[in-house]
Coordinates of C-alpha atoms in Angstrom, one line a residue:
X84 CA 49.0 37.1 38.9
X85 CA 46.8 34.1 39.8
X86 CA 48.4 30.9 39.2
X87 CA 46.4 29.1 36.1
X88 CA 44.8 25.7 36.7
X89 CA 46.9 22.9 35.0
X90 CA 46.2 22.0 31.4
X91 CA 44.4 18.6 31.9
X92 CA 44.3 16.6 28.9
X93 CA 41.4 14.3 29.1
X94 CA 39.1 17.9 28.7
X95 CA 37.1 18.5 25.5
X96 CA 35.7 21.9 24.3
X97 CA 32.1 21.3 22.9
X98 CA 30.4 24.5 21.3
X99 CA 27.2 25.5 22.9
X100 CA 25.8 26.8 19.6
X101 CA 24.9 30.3 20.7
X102 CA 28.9 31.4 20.3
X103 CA 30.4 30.4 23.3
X104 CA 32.2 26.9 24.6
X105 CA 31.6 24.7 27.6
X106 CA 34.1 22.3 29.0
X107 CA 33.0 18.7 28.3
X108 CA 35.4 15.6 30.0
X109 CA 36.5 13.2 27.9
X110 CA 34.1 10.8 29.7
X111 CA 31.0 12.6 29.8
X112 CA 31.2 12.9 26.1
X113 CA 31.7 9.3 25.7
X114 CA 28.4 8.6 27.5
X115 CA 27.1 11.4 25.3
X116 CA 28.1 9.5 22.6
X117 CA 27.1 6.2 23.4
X118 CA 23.8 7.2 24.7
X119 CA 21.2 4.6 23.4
X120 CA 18.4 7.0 22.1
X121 CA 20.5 10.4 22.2
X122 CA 19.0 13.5 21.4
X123 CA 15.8 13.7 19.6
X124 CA 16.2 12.9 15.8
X125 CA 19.1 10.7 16.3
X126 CA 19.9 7.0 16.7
X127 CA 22.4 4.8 18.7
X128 CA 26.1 6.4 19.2
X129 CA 24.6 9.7 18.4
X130 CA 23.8 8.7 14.8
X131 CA 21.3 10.4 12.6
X132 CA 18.2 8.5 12.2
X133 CA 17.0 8.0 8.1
X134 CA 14.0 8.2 6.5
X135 CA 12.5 4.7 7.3
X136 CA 13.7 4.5 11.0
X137 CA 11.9 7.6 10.9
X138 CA 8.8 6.7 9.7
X139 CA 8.8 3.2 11.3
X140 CA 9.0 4.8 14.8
X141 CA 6.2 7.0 13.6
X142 CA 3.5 4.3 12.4
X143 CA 3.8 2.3 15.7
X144 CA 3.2 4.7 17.4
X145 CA 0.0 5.8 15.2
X146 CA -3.0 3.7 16.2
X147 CA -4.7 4.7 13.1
X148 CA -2.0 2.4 11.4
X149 CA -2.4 -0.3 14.3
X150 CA -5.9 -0.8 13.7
X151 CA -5.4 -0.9 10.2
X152 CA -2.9 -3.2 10.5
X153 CA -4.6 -5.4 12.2
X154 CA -7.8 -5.8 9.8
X155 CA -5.1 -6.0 7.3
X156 CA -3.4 -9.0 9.0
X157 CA -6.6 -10.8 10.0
X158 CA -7.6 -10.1 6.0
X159 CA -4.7 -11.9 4.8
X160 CA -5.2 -14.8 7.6
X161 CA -8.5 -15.6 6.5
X162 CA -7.4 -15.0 3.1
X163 CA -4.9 -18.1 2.7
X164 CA -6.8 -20.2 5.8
X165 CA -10.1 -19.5 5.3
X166 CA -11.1 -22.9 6.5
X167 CA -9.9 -21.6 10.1
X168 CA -13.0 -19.3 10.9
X169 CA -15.3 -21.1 8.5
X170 CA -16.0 -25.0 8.2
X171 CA -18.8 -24.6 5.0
X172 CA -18.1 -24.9 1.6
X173 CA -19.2 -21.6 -0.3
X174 CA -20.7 -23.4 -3.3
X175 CA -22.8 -26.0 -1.0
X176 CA -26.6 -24.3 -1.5
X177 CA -29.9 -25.6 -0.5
X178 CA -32.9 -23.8 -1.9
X179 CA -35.2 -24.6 1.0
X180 CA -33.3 -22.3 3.0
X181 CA -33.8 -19.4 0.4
X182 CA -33.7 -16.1 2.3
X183 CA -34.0 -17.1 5.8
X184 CA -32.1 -15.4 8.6
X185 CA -29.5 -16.1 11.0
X186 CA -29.9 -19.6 12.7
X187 CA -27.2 -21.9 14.6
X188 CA -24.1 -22.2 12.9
X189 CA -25.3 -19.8 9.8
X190 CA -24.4 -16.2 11.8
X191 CA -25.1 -14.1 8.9
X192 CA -28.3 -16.4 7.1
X193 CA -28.7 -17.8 3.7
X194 CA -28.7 -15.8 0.0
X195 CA -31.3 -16.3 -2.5
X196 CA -30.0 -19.7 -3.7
X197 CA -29.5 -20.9 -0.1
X198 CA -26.0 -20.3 0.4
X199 CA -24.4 -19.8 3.7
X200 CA -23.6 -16.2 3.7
X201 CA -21.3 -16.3 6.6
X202 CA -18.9 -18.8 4.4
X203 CA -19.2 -17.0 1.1
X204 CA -17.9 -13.7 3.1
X205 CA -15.0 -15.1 4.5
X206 CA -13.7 -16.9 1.1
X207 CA -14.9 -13.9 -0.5
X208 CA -11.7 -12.5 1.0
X209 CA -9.2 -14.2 -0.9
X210 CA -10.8 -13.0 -4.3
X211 CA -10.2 -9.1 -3.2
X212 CA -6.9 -9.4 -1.4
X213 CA -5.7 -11.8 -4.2
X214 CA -7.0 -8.5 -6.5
X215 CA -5.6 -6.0 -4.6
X216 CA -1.9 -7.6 -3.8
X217 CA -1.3 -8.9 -7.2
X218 CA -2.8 -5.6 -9.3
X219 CA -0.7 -3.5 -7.0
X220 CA 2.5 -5.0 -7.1
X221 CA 2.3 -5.0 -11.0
X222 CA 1.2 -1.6 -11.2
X223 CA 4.1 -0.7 -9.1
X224 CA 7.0 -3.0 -11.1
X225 CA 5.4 -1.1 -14.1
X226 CA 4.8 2.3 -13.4
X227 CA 8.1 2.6 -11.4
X228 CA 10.3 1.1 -14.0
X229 CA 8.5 3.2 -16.6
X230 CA 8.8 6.4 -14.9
X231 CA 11.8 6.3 -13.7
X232 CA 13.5 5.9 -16.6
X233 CA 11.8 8.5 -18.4
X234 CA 12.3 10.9 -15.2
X235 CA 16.3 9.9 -15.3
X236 CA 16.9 10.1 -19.0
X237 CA 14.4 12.8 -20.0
X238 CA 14.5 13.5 -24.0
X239 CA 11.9 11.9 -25.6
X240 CA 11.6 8.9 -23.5
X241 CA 10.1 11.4 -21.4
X242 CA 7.7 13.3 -23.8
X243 CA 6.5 9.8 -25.4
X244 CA 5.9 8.3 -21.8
X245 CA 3.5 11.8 -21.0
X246 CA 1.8 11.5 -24.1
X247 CA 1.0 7.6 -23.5
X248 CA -0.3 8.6 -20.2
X249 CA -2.5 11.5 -21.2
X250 CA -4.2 8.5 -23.8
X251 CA -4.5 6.4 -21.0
X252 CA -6.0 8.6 -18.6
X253 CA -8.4 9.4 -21.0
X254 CA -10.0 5.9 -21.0
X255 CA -13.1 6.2 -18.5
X256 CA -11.9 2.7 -15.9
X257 CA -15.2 1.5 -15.7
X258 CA -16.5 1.7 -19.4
X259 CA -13.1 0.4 -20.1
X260 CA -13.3 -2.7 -18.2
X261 CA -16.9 -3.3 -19.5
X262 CA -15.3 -3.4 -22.9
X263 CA -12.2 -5.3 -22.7
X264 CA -13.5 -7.7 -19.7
X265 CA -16.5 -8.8 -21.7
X266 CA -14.9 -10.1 -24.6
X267 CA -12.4 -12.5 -22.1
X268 CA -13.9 -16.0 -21.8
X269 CA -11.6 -16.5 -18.5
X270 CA -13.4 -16.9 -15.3
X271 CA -10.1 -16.4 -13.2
X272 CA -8.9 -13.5 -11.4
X273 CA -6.3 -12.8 -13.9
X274 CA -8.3 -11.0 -16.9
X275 CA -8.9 -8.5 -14.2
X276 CA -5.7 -8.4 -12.5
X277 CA -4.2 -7.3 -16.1
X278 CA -6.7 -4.7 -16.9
X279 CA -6.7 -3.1 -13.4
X280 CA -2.7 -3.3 -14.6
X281 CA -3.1 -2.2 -18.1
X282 CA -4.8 1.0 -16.6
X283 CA -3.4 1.3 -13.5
X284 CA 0.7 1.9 -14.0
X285 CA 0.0 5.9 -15.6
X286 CA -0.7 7.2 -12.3
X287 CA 2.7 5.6 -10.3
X288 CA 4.5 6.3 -13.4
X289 CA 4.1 9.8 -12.8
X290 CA 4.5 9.5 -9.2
X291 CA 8.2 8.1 -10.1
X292 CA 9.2 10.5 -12.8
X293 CA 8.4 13.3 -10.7
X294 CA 10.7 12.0 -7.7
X295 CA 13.1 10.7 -9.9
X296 CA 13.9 14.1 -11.5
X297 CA 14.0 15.8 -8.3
X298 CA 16.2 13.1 -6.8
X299 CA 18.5 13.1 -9.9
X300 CA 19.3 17.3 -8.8
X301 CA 20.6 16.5 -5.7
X302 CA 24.8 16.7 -5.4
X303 CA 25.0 13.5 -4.2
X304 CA 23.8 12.3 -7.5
X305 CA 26.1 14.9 -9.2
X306 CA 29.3 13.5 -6.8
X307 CA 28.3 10.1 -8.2
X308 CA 28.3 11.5 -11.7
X309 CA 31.3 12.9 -11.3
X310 CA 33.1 9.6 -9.8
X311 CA 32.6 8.1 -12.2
X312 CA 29.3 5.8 -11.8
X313 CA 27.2 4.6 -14.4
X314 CA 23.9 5.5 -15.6
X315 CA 22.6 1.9 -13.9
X316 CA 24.6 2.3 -10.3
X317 CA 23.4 6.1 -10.1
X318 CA 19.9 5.3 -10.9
X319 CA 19.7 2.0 -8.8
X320 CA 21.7 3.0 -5.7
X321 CA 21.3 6.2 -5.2
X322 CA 18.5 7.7 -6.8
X323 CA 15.9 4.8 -6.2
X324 CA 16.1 4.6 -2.9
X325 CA 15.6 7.9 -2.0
X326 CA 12.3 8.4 -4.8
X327 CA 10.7 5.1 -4.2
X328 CA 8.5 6.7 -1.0
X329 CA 6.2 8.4 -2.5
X330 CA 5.8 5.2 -5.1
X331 CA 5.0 3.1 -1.8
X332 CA 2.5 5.7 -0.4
X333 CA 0.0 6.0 -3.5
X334 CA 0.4 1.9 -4.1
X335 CA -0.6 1.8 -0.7
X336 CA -3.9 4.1 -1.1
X337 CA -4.4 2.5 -4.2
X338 CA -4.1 -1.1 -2.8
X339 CA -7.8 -0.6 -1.5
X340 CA -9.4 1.2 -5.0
X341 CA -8.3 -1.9 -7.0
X342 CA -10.7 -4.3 -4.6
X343 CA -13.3 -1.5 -4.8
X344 CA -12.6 -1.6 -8.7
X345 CA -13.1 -5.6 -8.7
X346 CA -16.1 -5.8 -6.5
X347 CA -17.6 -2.9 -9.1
X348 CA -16.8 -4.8 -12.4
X349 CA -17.9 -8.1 -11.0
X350 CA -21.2 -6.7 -9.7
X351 CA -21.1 -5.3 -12.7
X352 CA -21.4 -8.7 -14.6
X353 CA -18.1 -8.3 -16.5
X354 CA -15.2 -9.5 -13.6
X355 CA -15.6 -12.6 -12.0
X356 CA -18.6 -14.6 -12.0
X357 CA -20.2 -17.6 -10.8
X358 CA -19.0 -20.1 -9.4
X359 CA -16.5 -18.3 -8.4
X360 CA -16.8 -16.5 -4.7
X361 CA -16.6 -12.6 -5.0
X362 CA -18.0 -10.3 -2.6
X363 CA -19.1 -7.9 -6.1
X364 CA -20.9 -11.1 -7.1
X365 CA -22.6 -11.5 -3.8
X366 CA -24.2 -8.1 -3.9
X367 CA -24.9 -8.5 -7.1
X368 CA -27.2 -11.3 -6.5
X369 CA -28.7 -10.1 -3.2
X370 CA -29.4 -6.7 -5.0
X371 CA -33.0 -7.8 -6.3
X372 CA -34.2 -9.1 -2.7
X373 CA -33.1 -6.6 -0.6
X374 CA -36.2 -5.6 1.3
X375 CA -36.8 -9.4 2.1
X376 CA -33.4 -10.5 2.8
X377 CA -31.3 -7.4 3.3
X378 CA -28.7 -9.8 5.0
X379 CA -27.5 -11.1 2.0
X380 CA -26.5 -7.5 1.3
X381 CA -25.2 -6.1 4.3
X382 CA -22.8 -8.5 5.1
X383 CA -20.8 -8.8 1.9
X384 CA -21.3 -5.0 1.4
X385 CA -20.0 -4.0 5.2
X386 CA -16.7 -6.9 4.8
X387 CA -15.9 -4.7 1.0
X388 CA -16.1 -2.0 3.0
X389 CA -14.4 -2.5 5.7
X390 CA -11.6 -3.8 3.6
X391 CA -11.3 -0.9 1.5
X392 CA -11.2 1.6 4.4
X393 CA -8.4 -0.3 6.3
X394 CA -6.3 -0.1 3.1
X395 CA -6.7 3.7 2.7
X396 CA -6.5 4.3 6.9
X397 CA -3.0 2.4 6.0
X398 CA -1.7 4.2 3.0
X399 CA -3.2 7.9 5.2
X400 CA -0.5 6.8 8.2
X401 CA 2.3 5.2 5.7
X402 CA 2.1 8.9 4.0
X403 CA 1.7 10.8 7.2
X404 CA 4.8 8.9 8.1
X405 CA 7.4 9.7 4.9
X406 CA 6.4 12.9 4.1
X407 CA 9.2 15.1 5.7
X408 CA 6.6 17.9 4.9
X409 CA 4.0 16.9 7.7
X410 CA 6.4 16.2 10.3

């Protein structure tokens, strides 16, 4: 009989998945294991990437959420430190200048009252990202904490929470903010901050219900339930975090409908107005002089625009990113 190699102990059998083995040395599977960026879908020491790592890696390497980004960025920039790109006061008009195009120093011209258009564009900024920041984040608190507790405890939390929502998504957004916006004497950003809330939280509610009670199924969640955890611990540490993505991606797309929405009701007459520096109010104005100043117009229009695109190219990559679906 042939004489059998010596047992050596520092060997490791490692399946090869297809029902055989391979020998593996106790050092080679170290390095295995310790390999910075291991095998595809897995992080340092071999570990198993989550959700976010996932999707961080993802966005940066999406230019689509680069670019938008960027703008982003460069919005909120201008939006605290508007005096860094523009030296002009937004309310300093002189009528003799009605209407006239772009001269040195005044890139974009002057409005129908003589205003520098250039300036009132750039501090029109900090109106729609004030708008869009504060009416999401509420809109989130609200609808998440709303939903999620009618998602985890069901009963008739649940059914008067669906009924409240059908009543609220009945209510037409613009006629509703011509109503409740033109009896507010306010000329701050807040009256439309809490309508844009009031009207706002049905649609994430039901984003969060319907993740909490498919989160809540999971064994995990039964384990937990079975330990011994409270209703509170279950629902804040180990169903929230795994529900709140799809909460994240809707506020995102949203972010950039709630500027459109102020920009509409303050053209509109009933959200901000005068003095105050809106890019809504801006086209409003320039409206009736188009064909002899259509610079008053384009400039305020293409900035809302611009704006409201970079928001949605965001929340389009943030989804692409933490859907497991799409990958």
């Amino acid at each position: 009989m042939p004489e059998q190699p010596p047992y050596e102990p520092e060997g490791a059998i490692a399946g090869t998945g297809m029902g055989g083995a391979m020998d593996l040395a106790a050092s080679e599977a170290t390095t295995l294991e310790r390999t910075p960026g291991g095998p595809e879908g897995t992080g340092p020491a071999g570990k198993p990437r989550s959700l976010w790592s996932d999707a961080w890696r993802d966005l940066r390497r999406n230019p689509v959420f680069v670019v938008s980004a960027l703008v982003i960025c460069f919005l909120v920039v201008i939006s605290v430190w508007p005096s860094l790109i523009a030296s002009g006061n937004p309310l300093q008009c002189d009528l003799a200048k009605s209407q006239e195009g772009p001269q040195p120093g005044h890139p974009f011209g002057f409005d129908g009252q003589g205003c520098d258009v250039y300036t009132r564009t750039v501090y029109g900024a900090r109106t729609s990202v004030t708008v869009g920041v504060c009416a999401t984040l509420g809109v989130a608190l609200l609808g998440s904490v709303l939903g999620a507790l009618a998602g985890f405890f069901g009963g008739l939390s649940d059914s008067l929470l669906s009924r409240t929502t059908d009543i609220f998504f009945a209510i037409p957004v613009v006629l509703g903010g011509l109503v409740l916006l033109s009896v507010v004497p306010s000329n701050t950003v807040w009256p439309v901050i809490g309508f844009i809330v009031l009207l706002g939280w049905p649609q994430i509610s039901r984003i969060a219900r319907g993740s909490v009670i498919t989160a809540r199924q999971n064994d995990y969640v039964q384990a937990a339930r079975a330990l011994g955890a409270s209703n509170s611990r279950i629902l804040l540490r180990h169903i929230a975090p795994n529900a709140v993505a799809p909460v994240i991606v809707v506020a995102t797309i949203a972010l950039g409908t709630y500027i459109a929405l102020e920009a509409t009701l303050s053209y509109l007459g009933v959200g901000l107005k005068p003095p105050s520096v809106s890019w809504g109010i801006d086209i409003s104005a320039a409206s009736p002089y188009v064909r002899n100043a259509p610079h008053a117009l384009l400039w305020p229009a293409g900035a809302l625009a611009v704006t409201v695109l970079a928001f949605i190219m965001l929340g389009d990559a943030v989804r692409d990113a933490l859907d497991p679906k799409l990958r």
